[in-house]
Amino acid sequence: MSDVSGFLIPAGFRFAAVKAGLKASGRTDFAVIVADEAASAAAAYTANRITAAPIAVDKAHLQATGGRVRVVAINAGNANCAAGQAGLEAAYATCRAAAMEFGCRPEEVFPSSTGVIGVPLPVEKLVAALPAIQANLGAESENFQQVARAILTTDLVEKTAFARLTVDGKEVRVAAVGKGSGMIHPRLVPHATMLVYILTDAEIEPATLQGMLNSAVEVSFNRISVDGDTSTNDTVLLLASGASGARVEAGNTEFQAVLTQVATSLARQIVADGEGVKHVVELRVGGAVSDAEAVVVAKAIAHSPLVKTAWAGSDPNWGRLMAAIGNSGAAIDPERIDIWFGDLRICRDGGRAAEMDVAAAHVYLKQPEFSITIDLHQGDGSCVFWTTDLTAEYVRINADYST
């Protein structure tokens, strides 16, 4: 985390993390974000029909409060998913204990969990750790970083993003913290796991905040995939404390742009820290019938094991891309597809480009990050999508994750 974070952390929030004893490693595993006053809130959740207990609680609490949150309580090391009624009771017990500790209503607590699915959450450990968290609360960059570290599971690095802008002559800060490395193919709706918390000290009404979050999510977290598996726990929470005194209304394009920038930065960091990843790939799909069809093509490519393993070996096997495009279900004309690896023309009119240089393409794909551009020549639809290769290390990590 850059030293600059010290003056980019939004006002009106405090942070802390402790060791509650959930992680076998013994590292910090329980973190909180506390708003000095009830903050406006907006959220997006996984589209998986199997959802963790905290998500059910979060939805109920945001409805009960009209979109207000005082405390975010995040545990790592246990997903609190597929635990039946006991899982719900554990989530509610966490909220009641946190409400007593921080002086708010239980409905103003937003719980989150990440870790192994199907294991009962030892909620008593979280409850016992709350006094230590209260004692360690702070608003400094180190306190913020404690949260970034505590929520990690198979992640190798902390993930944060910061920005600021001026609204009516007042400085507004935006900061985000998240985790995610495996089980990454978020399909977040209001229409191992990714958790993201975005904070701002702007004053924004919950309904306006929700609209802005929806727009930002669609072109950031909904445009990434590591392995094509959508988690049961995916959550993005956006909080606005109002502590800056700067009011942001619906339609503020500058704030929307900054929010989207921060969300995209965190989304790309999650992809770059994918389990076993050696290559990060930016897919640029254009010429589709619609933007939605462009996304369909991008996902077909991003989720193809044959394509991803070719990338792992820096193999310029563009035929696998063609197969994935054809299998996507999107409207295409096989004889009008063009493909580039970076600036290298690979495919022209659905066939191998005469100028394709296999050796140069192989060298290009050896880079840790590279781009692939596809033009379908069917319409004006387009998208940018970020994904990864699939390596033997990914298999090793996930072959014995719970044992």
CSV table of N, CA and C in Angstrom, one decimal, residues 270-323:
chain,number,residue,atom,x,y,z
A,270,ILE,N,-7.6,-8.4,-8.7
A,270,ILE,CA,-8.1,-9.7,-8.3
A,270,ILE,C,-7.7,-10.7,-9.4
A,271,VAL,N,-7.9,-10.4,-10.7
A,271,VAL,CA,-7.5,-11.3,-11.8
A,271,VAL,C,-6.0,-11.5,-11.7
A,272,ALA,N,-5.2,-10.5,-11.5
A,272,ALA,CA,-3.7,-10.6,-11.5
A,272,ALA,C,-3.2,-11.5,-10.4
A,273,ASP,N,-4.0,-11.6,-9.3
A,273,ASP,CA,-3.7,-12.5,-8.2
A,273,ASP,C,-4.4,-13.8,-8.2
A,274,GLY,N,-4.9,-14.2,-9.4
A,274,GLY,CA,-5.6,-15.5,-9.5
A,274,GLY,C,-4.7,-16.6,-9.2
A,275,GLU,N,-5.3,-17.7,-8.7
A,275,GLU,CA,-4.6,-18.8,-8.2
A,275,GLU,C,-3.7,-19.5,-9.3
A,276,GLY,N,-2.4,-19.5,-9.1
A,276,GLY,CA,-1.5,-20.1,-10.0
A,276,GLY,C,-1.3,-19.4,-11.3
A,277,VAL,N,-1.8,-18.1,-11.4
A,277,VAL,CA,-1.8,-17.4,-12.7
A,277,VAL,C,-0.4,-17.0,-13.1
A,278,LYS,N,-0.1,-17.2,-14.4
A,278,LYS,CA,1.2,-16.7,-15.0
A,278,LYS,C,0.9,-15.7,-16.1
A,279,HIS,N,-0.3,-15.6,-16.6
A,279,HIS,CA,-0.7,-14.7,-17.6
A,279,HIS,C,-2.0,-14.0,-17.3
A,280,VAL,N,-2.1,-12.7,-17.4
A,280,VAL,CA,-3.3,-12.0,-17.4
A,280,VAL,C,-3.7,-11.5,-18.8
A,281,VAL,N,-4.9,-11.8,-19.2
A,281,VAL,CA,-5.3,-11.5,-20.6
A,281,VAL,C,-6.4,-10.5,-20.7
A,282,GLU,N,-6.2,-9.5,-21.5
A,282,GLU,CA,-7.3,-8.5,-21.7
A,282,GLU,C,-7.9,-8.9,-23.1
A,283,LEU,N,-9.2,-9.2,-23.0
A,283,LEU,CA,-9.9,-9.6,-24.2
A,283,LEU,C,-10.7,-8.3,-24.7
A,284,ARG,N,-10.5,-7.9,-25.9
A,284,ARG,CA,-11.3,-6.8,-26.5
A,284,ARG,C,-12.1,-7.4,-27.6
A,285,VAL,N,-13.4,-7.5,-27.4
A,285,VAL,CA,-14.3,-8.1,-28.4
A,285,VAL,C,-15.1,-6.9,-29.0
A,286,GLY,N,-15.1,-6.8,-30.3
A,286,GLY,CA,-15.8,-5.7,-31.0
A,286,GLY,C,-16.6,-6.3,-32.1
A,287,GLY,N,-17.5,-5.5,-32.7
A,287,GLY,CA,-18.2,-5.9,-33.9
A,287,GLY,C,-19.3,-6.9,-33.6
A,288,ALA,N,-19.7,-7.0,-32.3
A,288,ALA,CA,-20.8,-7.9,-32.0
A,288,ALA,C,-22.2,-7.2,-32.3
A,289,VAL,N,-23.2,-8.0,-32.3
A,289,VAL,CA,-24.6,-7.5,-32.5
A,289,VAL,C,-24.9,-6.5,-31.4
A,290,SER,N,-24.5,-6.8,-30.2
A,290,SER,CA,-24.8,-6.0,-29.0
A,290,SER,C,-23.6,-6.1,-28.0
A,291,ASP,N,-23.6,-5.2,-27.0
A,291,ASP,CA,-22.6,-5.3,-26.0
A,291,ASP,C,-22.7,-6.7,-25.2
A,292,ALA,N,-24.0,-7.1,-25.0
A,292,ALA,CA,-24.3,-8.3,-24.3
A,292,ALA,C,-23.7,-9.5,-25.1
A,293,GLU,N,-23.8,-9.5,-26.4
A,293,GLU,CA,-23.3,-10.6,-27.2
A,293,GLU,C,-21.8,-10.6,-27.2
A,294,ALA,N,-21.2,-9.4,-27.1
A,294,ALA,CA,-19.7,-9.3,-27.0
A,294,ALA,C,-19.2,-10.0,-25.7
A,295,VAL,N,-20.0,-9.8,-24.6
A,295,VAL,CA,-19.6,-10.4,-23.3
A,295,VAL,C,-19.8,-11.9,-23.4
A,296,VAL,N,-20.8,-12.4,-24.1
A,296,VAL,CA,-21.0,-13.8,-24.3
A,296,VAL,C,-19.8,-14.4,-25.0
A,297,VAL,N,-19.3,-13.8,-26.0
A,297,VAL,CA,-18.1,-14.3,-26.7
A,297,VAL,C,-16.9,-14.3,-25.8
A,298,ALA,N,-16.7,-13.2,-25.0
A,298,ALA,CA,-15.5,-13.0,-24.1
A,298,ALA,C,-15.6,-14.1,-23.1
A,299,LYS,N,-16.7,-14.4,-22.5
A,299,LYS,CA,-16.8,-15.5,-21.5
A,299,LYS,C,-16.6,-16.8,-22.1
A,300,ALA,N,-17.0,-17.1,-23.3
A,300,ALA,CA,-16.8,-18.4,-23.9
A,300,ALA,C,-15.3,-18.6,-24.1
A,301,ILE,N,-14.6,-17.6,-24.4
A,301,ILE,CA,-13.1,-17.7,-24.5
A,301,ILE,C,-12.5,-17.8,-23.2
A,302,ALA,N,-12.9,-17.0,-22.2
A,302,ALA,CA,-12.3,-17.0,-20.9
A,302,ALA,C,-12.5,-18.2,-20.1
A,303,HIS,N,-13.6,-19.0,-20.4
A,303,HIS,CA,-13.9,-20.2,-19.7
A,303,HIS,C,-13.5,-21.5,-20.4
A,304,SER,N,-12.8,-21.4,-21.5
A,304,SER,CA,-12.4,-22.6,-22.3
A,304,SER,C,-11.1,-23.1,-21.7
A,305,PRO,N,-11.1,-24.3,-21.1
A,305,PRO,CA,-9.8,-24.9,-20.6
A,305,PRO,C,-8.8,-25.0,-21.7
A,306,LEU,N,-9.2,-25.3,-22.9
A,306,LEU,CA,-8.2,-25.5,-24.0
A,306,LEU,C,-7.6,-24.1,-24.4
A,307,VAL,N,-8.3,-23.1,-24.4
A,307,VAL,CA,-7.8,-21.7,-24.6
A,307,VAL,C,-6.8,-21.4,-23.5
A,308,LYS,N,-7.3,-21.6,-22.2
A,308,LYS,CA,-6.5,-21.1,-21.1
A,308,LYS,C,-5.2,-21.9,-20.9
A,309,THR,N,-5.2,-23.2,-21.2
A,309,THR,CA,-4.0,-23.9,-21.1
A,309,THR,C,-3.0,-23.6,-22.2
A,310,ALA,N,-3.6,-23.2,-23.4
A,310,ALA,CA,-2.7,-22.7,-24.5
A,310,ALA,C,-2.0,-21.4,-24.0
A,311,TRP,N,-2.7,-20.5,-23.4
A,311,TRP,CA,-2.1,-19.3,-22.8
A,311,TRP,C,-1.0,-19.7,-21.8
A,312,ALA,N,-1.3,-20.7,-21.0
A,312,ALA,CA,-0.3,-21.1,-20.0
A,312,ALA,C,1.0,-21.4,-20.6
A,313,GLY,N,1.0,-22.1,-21.8
A,313,GLY,CA,2.2,-22.4,-22.5
A,313,GLY,C,2.6,-21.4,-23.6
A,314,SER,N,2.0,-20.3,-23.6
A,314,SER,CA,2.3,-19.2,-24.6
A,314,SER,C,2.2,-19.8,-26.0
A,315,ASP,N,1.2,-20.6,-26.2
A,315,ASP,CA,1.0,-21.3,-27.5
A,315,ASP,C,0.0,-20.4,-28.3
A,316,PRO,N,0.4,-19.9,-29.5
A,316,PRO,CA,-0.5,-19.1,-30.3
A,316,PRO,C,-1.5,-19.9,-31.1
A,317,ASN,N,-2.2,-20.8,-30.4
A,317,ASN,CA,-3.1,-21.7,-31.0
A,317,ASN,C,-4.4,-21.0,-31.2
A,318,TRP,N,-4.5,-20.1,-32.2
A,318,TRP,CA,-5.7,-19.3,-32.4
A,318,TRP,C,-6.9,-20.1,-32.8
A,319,GLY,N,-6.7,-21.3,-33.3
A,319,GLY,CA,-7.9,-22.1,-33.7
A,319,GLY,C,-8.8,-22.4,-32.5
A,320,ARG,N,-8.2,-22.5,-31.3
A,320,ARG,CA,-9.0,-22.7,-30.1
A,320,ARG,C,-9.9,-21.5,-29.8
A,321,LEU,N,-9.4,-20.3,-30.1
A,321,LEU,CA,-10.2,-19.1,-30.0
A,321,LEU,C,-11.4,-19.2,-30.9
A,322,MET,N,-11.2,-19.6,-32.2
A,322,MET,CA,-12.2,-19.7,-33.1
A,322,MET,C,-13.3,-20.7,-32.6
A,323,ALA,N,-12.8,-21.8,-32.1
A,323,ALA,CA,-13.8,-22.8,-31.6
A,323,ALA,C,-14.6,-22.3,-30.5
